[in-house]
GROMACS .gro file of C-alpha atoms in nm:
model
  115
    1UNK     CA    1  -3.427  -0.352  19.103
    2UNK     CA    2  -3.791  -0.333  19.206
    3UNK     CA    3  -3.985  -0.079  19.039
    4UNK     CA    4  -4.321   0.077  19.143
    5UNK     CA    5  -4.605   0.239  18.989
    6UNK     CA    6  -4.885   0.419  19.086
    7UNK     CA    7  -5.203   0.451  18.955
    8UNK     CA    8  -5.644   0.529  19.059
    9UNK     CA    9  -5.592   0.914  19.110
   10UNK     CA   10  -5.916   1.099  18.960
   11UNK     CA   11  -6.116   1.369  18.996
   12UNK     CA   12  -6.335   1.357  19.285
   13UNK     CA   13  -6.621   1.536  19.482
   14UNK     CA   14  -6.545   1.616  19.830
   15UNK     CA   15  -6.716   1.301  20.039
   16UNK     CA   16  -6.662   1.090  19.741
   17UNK     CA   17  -6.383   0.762  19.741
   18UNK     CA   18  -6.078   0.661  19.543
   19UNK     CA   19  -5.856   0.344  19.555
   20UNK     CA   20  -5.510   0.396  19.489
   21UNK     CA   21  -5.275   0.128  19.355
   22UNK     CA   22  -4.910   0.059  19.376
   23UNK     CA   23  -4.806  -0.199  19.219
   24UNK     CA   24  -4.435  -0.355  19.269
   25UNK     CA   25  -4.230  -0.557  18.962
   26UNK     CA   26  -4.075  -0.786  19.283
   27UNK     CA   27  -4.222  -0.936  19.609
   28UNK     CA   28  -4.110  -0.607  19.783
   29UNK     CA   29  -4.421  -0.586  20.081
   30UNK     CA   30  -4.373  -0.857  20.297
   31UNK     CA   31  -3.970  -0.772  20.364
   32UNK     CA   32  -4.007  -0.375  20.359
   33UNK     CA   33  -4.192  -0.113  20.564
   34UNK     CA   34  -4.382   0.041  20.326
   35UNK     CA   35  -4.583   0.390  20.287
   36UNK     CA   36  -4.812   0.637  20.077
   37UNK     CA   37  -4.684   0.975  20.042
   38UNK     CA   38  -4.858   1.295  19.952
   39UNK     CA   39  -4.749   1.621  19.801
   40UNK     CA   40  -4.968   1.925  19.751
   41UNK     CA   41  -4.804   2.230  19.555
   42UNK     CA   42  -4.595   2.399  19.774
   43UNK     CA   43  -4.565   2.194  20.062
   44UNK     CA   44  -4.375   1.927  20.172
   45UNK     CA   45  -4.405   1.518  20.088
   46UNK     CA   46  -4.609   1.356  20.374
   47UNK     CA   47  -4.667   1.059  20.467
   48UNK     CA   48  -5.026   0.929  20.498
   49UNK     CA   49  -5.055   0.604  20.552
   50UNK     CA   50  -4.781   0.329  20.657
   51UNK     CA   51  -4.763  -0.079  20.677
   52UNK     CA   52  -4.512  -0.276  20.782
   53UNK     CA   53  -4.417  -0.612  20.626
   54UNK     CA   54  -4.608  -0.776  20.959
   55UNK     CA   55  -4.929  -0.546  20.837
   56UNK     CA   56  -4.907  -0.337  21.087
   57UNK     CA   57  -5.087   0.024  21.020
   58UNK     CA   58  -5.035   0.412  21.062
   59UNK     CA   59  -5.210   0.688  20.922
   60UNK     CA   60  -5.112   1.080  20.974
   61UNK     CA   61  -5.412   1.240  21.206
   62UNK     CA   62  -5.597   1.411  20.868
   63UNK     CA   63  -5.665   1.120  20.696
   64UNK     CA   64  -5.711   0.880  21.040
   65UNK     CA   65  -6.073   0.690  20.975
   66UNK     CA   66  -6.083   0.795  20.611
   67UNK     CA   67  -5.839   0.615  20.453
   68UNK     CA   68  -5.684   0.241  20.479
   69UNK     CA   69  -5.406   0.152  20.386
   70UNK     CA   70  -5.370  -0.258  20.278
   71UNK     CA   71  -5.136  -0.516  20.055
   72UNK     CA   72  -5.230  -0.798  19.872
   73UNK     CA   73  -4.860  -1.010  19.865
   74UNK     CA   74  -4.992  -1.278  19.583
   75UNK     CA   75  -5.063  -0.941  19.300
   76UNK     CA   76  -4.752  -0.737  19.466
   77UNK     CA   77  -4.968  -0.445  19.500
   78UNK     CA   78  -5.030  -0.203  19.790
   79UNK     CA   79  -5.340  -0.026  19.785
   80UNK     CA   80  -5.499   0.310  19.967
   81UNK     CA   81  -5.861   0.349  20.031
   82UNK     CA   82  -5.971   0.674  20.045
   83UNK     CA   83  -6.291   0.755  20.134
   84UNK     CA   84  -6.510   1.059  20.252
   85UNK     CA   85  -6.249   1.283  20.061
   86UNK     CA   86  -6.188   1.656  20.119
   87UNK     CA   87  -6.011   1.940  19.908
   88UNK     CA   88  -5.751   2.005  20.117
   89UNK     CA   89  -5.670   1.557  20.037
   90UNK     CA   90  -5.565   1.724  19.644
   91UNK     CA   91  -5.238   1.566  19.565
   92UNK     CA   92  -4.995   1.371  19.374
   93UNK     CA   93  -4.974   1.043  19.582
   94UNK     CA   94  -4.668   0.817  19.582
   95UNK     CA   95  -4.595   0.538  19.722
   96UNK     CA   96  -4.245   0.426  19.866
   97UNK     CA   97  -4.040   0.205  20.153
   98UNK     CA   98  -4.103   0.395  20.502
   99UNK     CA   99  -3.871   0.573  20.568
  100UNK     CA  100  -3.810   0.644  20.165
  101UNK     CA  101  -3.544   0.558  19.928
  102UNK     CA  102  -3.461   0.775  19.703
  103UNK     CA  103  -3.446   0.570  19.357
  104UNK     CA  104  -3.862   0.415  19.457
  105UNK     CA  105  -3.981   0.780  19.342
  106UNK     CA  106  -4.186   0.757  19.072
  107UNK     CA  107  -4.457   0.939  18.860
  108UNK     CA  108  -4.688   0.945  19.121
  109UNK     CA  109  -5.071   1.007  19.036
  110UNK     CA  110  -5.301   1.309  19.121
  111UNK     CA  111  -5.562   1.332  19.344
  112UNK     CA  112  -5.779   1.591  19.299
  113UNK     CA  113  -6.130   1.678  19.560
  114UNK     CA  114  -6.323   1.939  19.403
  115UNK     CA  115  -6.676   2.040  19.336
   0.00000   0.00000   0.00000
């Protein structure tokens, strides 16, 4: 079963830039849909960003022409460019298939924009 795991969550200044990475034990990207997720303390999981296994894009209207979302097949790793951050972009951020599956949750890792 493919695993993932997250990882590049920090502390950040607002404006400042992060690169998350999720990395996959199996060739999962180029077959699946795939997505990064957010979840803020006390609200619900959103989705962010999404690619499909064509590389086609999405990206939820807050983070549109801040963040990119990308894949790099040959290291199995997805990857989510976040730049000009802002407080209310505090998180943990996961990724997942799009839509999810339930048994690709993992650990996650925190975001956190603050001065």
């Amino acid at each position: 079963q493919v695993q993932l795991v997250e990882s590049g969550g920090g502390l950040v200044q607002p404006g400042g830039s992060l690169r998350l990475s999720c990395a996959a034990s199996g060739s999962i990207f180029s077959i699946y849909a795939m997505g990064w997720y957010r979840q803020a303390p006390g609200k619900q999981r959103e989705l962010v960003a999404s690619i499909t296994g064509g590389g086609s894009t999405n990206y939820a209207d807050s983070v549109k022409g801040r963040f990119t979302i990308s894949r790099d097949g040959a290291k199995n790793t997805m990857y989510l460019q976040m730049n000009s951050l802002k407080p209310e972009d505090t998180a943990v951020y996961y990724c997942n298939r799009n839509p999810p599956v339930y048994y690709h949750w993992g650990q996650g890792t925190q975001v956190t924009v603050s001065s």
